[in-house]
Coordinates of C-alpha atoms in Angstrom, one line a residue:
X1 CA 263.8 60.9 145.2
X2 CA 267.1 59.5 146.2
X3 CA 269.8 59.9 143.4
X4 CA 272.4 57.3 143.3
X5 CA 275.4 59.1 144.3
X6 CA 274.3 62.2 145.3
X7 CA 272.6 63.5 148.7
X8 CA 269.9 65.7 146.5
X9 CA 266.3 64.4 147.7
X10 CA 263.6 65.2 145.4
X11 CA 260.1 63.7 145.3
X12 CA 258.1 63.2 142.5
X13 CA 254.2 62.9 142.4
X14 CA 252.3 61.3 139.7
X15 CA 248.5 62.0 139.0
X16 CA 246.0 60.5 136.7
X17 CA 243.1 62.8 135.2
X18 CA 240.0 60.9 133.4
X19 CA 242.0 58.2 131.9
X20 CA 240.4 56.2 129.7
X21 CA 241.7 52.7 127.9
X22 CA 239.7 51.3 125.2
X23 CA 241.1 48.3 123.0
X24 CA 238.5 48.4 119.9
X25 CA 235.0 48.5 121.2
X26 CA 236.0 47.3 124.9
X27 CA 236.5 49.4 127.3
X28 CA 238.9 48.4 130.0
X29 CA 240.0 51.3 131.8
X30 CA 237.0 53.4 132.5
X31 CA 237.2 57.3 133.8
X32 CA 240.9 56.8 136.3
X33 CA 241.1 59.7 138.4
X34 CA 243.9 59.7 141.3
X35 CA 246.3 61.4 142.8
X36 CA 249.8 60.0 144.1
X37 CA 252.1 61.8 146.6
X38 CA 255.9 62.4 146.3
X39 CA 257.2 59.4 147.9
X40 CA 254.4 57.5 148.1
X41 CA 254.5 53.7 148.2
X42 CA 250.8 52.9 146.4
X43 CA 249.3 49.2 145.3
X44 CA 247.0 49.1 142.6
X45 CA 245.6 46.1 143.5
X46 CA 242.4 43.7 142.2
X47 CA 241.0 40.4 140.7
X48 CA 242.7 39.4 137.1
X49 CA 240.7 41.2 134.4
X50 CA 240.4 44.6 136.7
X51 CA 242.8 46.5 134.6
X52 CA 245.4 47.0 137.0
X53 CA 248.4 46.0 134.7
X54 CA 247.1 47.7 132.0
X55 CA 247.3 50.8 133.7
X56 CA 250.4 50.4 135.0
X57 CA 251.9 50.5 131.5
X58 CA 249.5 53.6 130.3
X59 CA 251.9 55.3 133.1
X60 CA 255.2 53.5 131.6
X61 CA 253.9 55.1 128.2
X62 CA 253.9 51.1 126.8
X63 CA 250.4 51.7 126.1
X64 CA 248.8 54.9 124.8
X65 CA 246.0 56.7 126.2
X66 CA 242.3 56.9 124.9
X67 CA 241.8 59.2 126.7
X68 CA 242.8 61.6 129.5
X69 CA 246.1 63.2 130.8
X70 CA 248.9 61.3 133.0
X71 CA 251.2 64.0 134.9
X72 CA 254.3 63.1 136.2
X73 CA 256.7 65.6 138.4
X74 CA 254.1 68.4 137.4
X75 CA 254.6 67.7 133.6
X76 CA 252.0 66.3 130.9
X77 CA 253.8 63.0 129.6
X78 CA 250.3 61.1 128.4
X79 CA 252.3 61.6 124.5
X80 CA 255.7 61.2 126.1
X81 CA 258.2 58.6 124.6
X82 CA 258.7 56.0 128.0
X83 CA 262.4 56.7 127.9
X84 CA 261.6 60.5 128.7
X85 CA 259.4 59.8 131.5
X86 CA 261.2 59.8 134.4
X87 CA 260.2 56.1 135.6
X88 CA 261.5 52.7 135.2
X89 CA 259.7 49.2 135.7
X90 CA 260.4 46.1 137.0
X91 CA 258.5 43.2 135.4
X92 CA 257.2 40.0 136.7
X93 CA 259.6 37.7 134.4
X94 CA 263.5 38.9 135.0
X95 CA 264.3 39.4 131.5
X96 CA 268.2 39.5 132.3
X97 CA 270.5 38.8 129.4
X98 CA 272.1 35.5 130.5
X99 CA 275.4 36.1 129.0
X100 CA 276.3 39.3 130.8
X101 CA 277.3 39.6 134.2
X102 CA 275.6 41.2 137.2
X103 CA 277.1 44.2 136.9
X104 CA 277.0 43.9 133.2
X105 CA 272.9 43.7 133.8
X106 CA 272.5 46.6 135.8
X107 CA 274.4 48.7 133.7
X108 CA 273.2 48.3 130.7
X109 CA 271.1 50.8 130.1
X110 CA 273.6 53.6 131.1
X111 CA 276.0 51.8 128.6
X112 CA 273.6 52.5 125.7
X113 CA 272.7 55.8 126.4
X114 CA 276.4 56.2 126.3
X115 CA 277.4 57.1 130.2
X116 CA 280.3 57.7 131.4
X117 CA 282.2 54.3 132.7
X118 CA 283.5 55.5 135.7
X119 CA 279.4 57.3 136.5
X120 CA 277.8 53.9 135.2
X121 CA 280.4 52.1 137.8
X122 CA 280.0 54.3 140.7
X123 CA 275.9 53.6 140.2
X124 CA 276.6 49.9 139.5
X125 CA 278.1 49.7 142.9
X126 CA 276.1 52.2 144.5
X127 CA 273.0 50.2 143.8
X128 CA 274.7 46.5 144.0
X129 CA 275.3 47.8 147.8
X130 CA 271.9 49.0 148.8
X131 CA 270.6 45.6 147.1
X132 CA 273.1 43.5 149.0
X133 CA 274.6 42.0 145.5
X134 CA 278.1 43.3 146.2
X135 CA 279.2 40.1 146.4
X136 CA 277.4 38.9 143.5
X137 CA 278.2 41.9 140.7
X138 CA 280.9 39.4 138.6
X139 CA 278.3 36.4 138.1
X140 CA 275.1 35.3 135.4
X141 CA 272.1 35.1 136.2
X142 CA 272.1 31.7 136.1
X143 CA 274.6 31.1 139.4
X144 CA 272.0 33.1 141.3
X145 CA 268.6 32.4 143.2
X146 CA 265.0 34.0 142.3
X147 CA 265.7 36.6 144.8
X148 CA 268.9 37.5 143.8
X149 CA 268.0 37.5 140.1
X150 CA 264.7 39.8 140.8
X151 CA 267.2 42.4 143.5
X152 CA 269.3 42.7 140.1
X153 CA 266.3 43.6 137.8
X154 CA 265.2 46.4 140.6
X155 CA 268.9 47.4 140.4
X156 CA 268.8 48.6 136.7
X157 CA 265.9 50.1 137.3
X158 CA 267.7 52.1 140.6
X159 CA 270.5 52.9 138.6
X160 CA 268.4 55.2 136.1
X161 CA 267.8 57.3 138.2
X162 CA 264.2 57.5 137.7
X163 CA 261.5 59.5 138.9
X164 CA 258.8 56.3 139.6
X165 CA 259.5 53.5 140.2
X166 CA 257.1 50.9 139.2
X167 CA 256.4 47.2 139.7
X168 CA 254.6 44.9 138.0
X169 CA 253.6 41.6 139.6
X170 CA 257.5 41.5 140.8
X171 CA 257.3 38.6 143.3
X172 CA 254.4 36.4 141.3
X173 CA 257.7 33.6 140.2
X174 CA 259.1 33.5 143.6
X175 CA 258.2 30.8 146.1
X176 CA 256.1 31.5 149.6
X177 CA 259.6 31.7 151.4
X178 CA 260.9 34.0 148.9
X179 CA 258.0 36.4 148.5
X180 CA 258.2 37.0 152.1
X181 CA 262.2 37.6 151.7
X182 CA 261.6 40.0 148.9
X183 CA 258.8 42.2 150.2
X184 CA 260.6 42.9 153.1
X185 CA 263.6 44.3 151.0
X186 CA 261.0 46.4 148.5
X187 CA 259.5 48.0 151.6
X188 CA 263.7 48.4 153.0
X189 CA 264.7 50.1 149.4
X190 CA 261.3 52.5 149.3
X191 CA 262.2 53.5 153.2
X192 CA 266.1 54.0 151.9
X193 CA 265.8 55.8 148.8
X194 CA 262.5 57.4 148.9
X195 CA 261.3 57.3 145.5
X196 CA 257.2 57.4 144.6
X197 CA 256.8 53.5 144.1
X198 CA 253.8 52.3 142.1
X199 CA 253.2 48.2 142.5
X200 CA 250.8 46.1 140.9
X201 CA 249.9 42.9 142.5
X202 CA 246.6 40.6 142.7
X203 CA 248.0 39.5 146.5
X204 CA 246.1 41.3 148.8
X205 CA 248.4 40.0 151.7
X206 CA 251.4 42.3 149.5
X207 CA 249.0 45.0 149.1
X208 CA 248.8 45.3 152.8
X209 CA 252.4 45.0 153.7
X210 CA 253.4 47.1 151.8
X211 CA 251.5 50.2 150.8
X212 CA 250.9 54.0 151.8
X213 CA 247.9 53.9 150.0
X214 CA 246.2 51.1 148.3
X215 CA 243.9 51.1 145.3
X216 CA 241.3 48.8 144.7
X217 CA 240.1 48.3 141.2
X218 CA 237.3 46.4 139.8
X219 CA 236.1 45.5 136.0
X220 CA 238.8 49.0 135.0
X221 CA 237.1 51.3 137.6
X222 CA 238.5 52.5 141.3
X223 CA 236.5 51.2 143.7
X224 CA 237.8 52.5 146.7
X225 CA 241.5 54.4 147.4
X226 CA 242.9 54.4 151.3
X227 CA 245.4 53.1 153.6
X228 CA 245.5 49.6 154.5
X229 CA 243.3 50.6 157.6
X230 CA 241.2 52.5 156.4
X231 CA 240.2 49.9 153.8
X232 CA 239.9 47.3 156.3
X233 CA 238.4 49.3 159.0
X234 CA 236.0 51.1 156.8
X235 CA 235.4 49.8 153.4
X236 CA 233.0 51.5 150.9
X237 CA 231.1 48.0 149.8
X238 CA 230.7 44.6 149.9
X239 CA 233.4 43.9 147.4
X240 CA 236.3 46.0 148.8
X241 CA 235.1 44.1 152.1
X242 CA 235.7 41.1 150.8
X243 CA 239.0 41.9 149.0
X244 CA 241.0 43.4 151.9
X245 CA 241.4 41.2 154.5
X246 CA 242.9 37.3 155.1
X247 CA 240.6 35.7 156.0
X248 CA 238.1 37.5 154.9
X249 CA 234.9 39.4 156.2
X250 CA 231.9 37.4 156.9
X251 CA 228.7 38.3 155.4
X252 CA 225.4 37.0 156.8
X253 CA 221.5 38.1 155.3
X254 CA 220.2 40.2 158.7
X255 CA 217.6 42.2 158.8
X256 CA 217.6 45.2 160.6
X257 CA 214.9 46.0 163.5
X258 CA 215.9 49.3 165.3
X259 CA 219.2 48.8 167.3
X260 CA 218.9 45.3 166.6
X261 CA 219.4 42.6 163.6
X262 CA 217.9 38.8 163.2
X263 CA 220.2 36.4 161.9
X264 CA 219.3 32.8 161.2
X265 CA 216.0 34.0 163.5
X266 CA 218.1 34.9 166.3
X267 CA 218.0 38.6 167.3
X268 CA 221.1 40.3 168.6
X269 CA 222.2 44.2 169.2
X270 CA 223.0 45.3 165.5
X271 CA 225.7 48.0 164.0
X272 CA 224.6 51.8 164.1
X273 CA 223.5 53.0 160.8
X274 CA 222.2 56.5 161.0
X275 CA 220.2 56.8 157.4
X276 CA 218.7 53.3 158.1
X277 CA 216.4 52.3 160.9
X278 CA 214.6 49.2 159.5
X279 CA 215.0 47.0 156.7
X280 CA 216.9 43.6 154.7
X281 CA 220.8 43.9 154.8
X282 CA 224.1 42.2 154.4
X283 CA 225.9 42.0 157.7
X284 CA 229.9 42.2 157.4
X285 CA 231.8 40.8 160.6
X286 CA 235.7 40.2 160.6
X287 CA 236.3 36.7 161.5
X288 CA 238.5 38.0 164.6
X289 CA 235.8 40.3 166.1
X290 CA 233.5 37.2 166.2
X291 CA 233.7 35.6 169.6
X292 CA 232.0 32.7 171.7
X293 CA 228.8 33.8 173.9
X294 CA 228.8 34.5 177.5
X295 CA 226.2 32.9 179.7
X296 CA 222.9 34.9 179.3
X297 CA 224.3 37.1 176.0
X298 CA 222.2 37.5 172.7
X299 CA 223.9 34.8 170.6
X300 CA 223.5 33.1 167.0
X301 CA 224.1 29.6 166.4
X302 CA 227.7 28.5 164.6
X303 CA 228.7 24.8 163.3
X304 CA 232.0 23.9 163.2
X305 CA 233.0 22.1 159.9
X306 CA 236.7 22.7 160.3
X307 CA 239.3 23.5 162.5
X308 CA 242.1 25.0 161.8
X309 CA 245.2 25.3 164.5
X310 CA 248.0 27.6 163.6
X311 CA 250.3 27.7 166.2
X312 CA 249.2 31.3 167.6
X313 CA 245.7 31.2 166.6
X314 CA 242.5 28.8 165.8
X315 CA 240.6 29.1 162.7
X316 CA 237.2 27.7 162.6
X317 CA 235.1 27.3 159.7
X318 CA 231.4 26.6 159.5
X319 CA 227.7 28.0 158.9
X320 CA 225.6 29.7 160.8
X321 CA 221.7 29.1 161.1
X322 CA 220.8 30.1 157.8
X323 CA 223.5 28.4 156.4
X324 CA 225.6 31.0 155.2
X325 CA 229.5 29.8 155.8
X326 CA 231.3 31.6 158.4
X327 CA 234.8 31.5 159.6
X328 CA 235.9 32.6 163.5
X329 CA 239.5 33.6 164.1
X330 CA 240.3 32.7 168.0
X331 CA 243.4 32.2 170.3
X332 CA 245.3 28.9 170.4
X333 CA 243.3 27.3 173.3
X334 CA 239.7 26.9 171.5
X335 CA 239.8 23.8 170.2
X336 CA 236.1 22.4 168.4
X337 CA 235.2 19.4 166.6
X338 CA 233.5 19.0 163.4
X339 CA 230.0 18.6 164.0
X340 CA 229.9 21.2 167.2
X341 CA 227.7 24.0 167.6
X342 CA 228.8 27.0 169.2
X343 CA 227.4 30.1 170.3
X344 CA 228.6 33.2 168.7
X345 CA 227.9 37.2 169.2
X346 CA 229.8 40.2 167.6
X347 CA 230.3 43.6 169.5
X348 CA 227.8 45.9 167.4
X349 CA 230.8 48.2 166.9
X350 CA 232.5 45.9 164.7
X351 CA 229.0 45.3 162.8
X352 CA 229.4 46.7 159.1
X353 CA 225.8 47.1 157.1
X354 CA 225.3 46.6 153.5
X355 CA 222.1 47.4 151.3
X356 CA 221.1 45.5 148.3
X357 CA 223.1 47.3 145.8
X358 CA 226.0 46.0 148.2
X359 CA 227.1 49.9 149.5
X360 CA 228.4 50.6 153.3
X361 CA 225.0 52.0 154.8
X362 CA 226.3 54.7 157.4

């Protein structure tokens, strides 16, 4: 990590070995094993209910363990006390005391552990600087805007010093403009100071901004841990196929004849999938590698329901012969009706196969 004040970098990893979270008889958090670089910028990310904020705080030490050990920097803290962790978090709400100043804000948690003022100033301005609040250190919370007030909440966490950072839901308050404003400066500070960064968010669209690594969970289990491309590229099932990705992957009931599939009782060349030759599957196709059929090309049949014109691109959205809905992600010049019915193919390279339990068949 980056120390404020000092040149010193030092990275610290964080792993996660069989964690279990049980509250009462439910079991949230089921059998979390994972392993987080030094410097590392990773997104736990998933629907509400996954278990992705819960864990968060098992590594912030604000909830214990059931079971299982959490390492951080080489060191067993899973019985810890937070403040001796090494981390410090950024919520989704502020929580700035309206009657201090900026400055007063950031450095309050070096003035209770009894710093010295000229070390708590030096990191006050060290931070305020690298957050762009220079200007800003003298007023409340109140004279500032959502970004400005969530720049000062990372800023007493920078100013500890800490091992971790971690973020929970940080930008969920701010407004579209705002979020894009503010992801941009998180992905600045990471590339600036260096420090492993842990983020929890349901937002995909952050997720894939932002991350080294991303980690999809689902009802308190990992489903699948990656970069961004290879979880868009190559997802392990239907549901991490459907997560990752805005908008997302088609699916369409095929079977599977050979080298070739039927959809909608059209037949077209199909995806290789080496440990299955024949049989019913769930076709995944990314709306962009869906395209409108050349003269004399295998084809299935696509009806428009909605356009969608974006400036640089054209979404369409429709069914396809068997009804299932579809959307098509094309360049700016096709322009369809509702009510149309297009012709549509996929190169069988983009093709992804599912079986019935919904698992990538390879």
């Amino acid at each position: 990590m980056n120390r404020i004040g000092d040149n010193a970098t030092v990275t610290a990893g964080l792993s996660l070995k069989r964690v279990h979270k049980s509250f009462g008889s439910i079991e949230v958090l089921k059998d979390i094993n994972l392993n987080i670089k030094g410097g590392e910028f990773v997104v736990f990310v998933g629907p509400s209910g996954c278990g992705k904020s819960t864990l968060l705080r098992l590594i912030a030490g604000l909830e214990e363990v059931t079971a299982g050990e959490i390492i951080i920097s080489g060191r067993d803290v899973t019985d810890t006390d937070p403040s001796r962790r090494g981390i410090a978090m950024v919520f989704q709400s502020y929580a700035l005391y309206p009657h201090m100043s900026v400055a007063e804000n950031m450095g309050f948690s070096l003035k209770v552990a009894r710093r010295p003022k000229d070390e708590l100033r030096r990191k006050v301005e060290k931070a305020a600087g690298t957050l762009r609040l220079t200007d800003y250190l003298d007023r409340r919370p109140g004279q500032l805007s959502g970004g400005q007030r969530q720049r000062v909440a990372i800023g007493r966490a920078i100013v500890r010093d800490p091992d971790v950072f971690l973020f929970d839901e940080p930008l969920s308050n701010l407004d579209a403009e705002l979020r894009v404003e503010m992801r941009i400066e998180i992905a600045r500070l990471h590339r600036e100071l260096g420090n492993t960064m842990v983020y929890v968010t349901h937002d995909q669209t952050e997720a894939m901004t932002l991350a080294d690594k991303i980690v999809v969970l689902r009802a308190g289990r990992i489903e699948q841990v990656g970069t961004r491309e290879e979880l868009y590229d190559d997802p392990d099932n239907i549901f991490v196929a459907g997560f990752i990705g805005s908008p997302k992957m088609n699916f369409f009931s095929a079977r599977l004849d050979g080298g070739e599939i039927e959809i909608g009782g059209h037949r077209l060349p199909g995806p290789a999938v080496k440990t299955l030759s024949k049989g019913e599957i769930t076709l995944g196709v990314r709306p962009e590698h869906l395209r409108l059929a050349e003269k004399g090309e295998p084809f299935f049949p696509f009806r428009v329901k909605f356009a969608e014109f974006l400036g640089g691109a054209t979404y369409l959205y429709g069914d396809v012969g068997d009804g299932a809905l579809c959307t098509i992600a094309s360049d700016r010049k096709t322009q369809a009706k509702a009510g149309t019915e297009l012709r549509v193919m996929a190169d069988p390279k983009f093709m992804t196969a599912f079986d019935d339990k919904g698992v990538r068949v390879r």
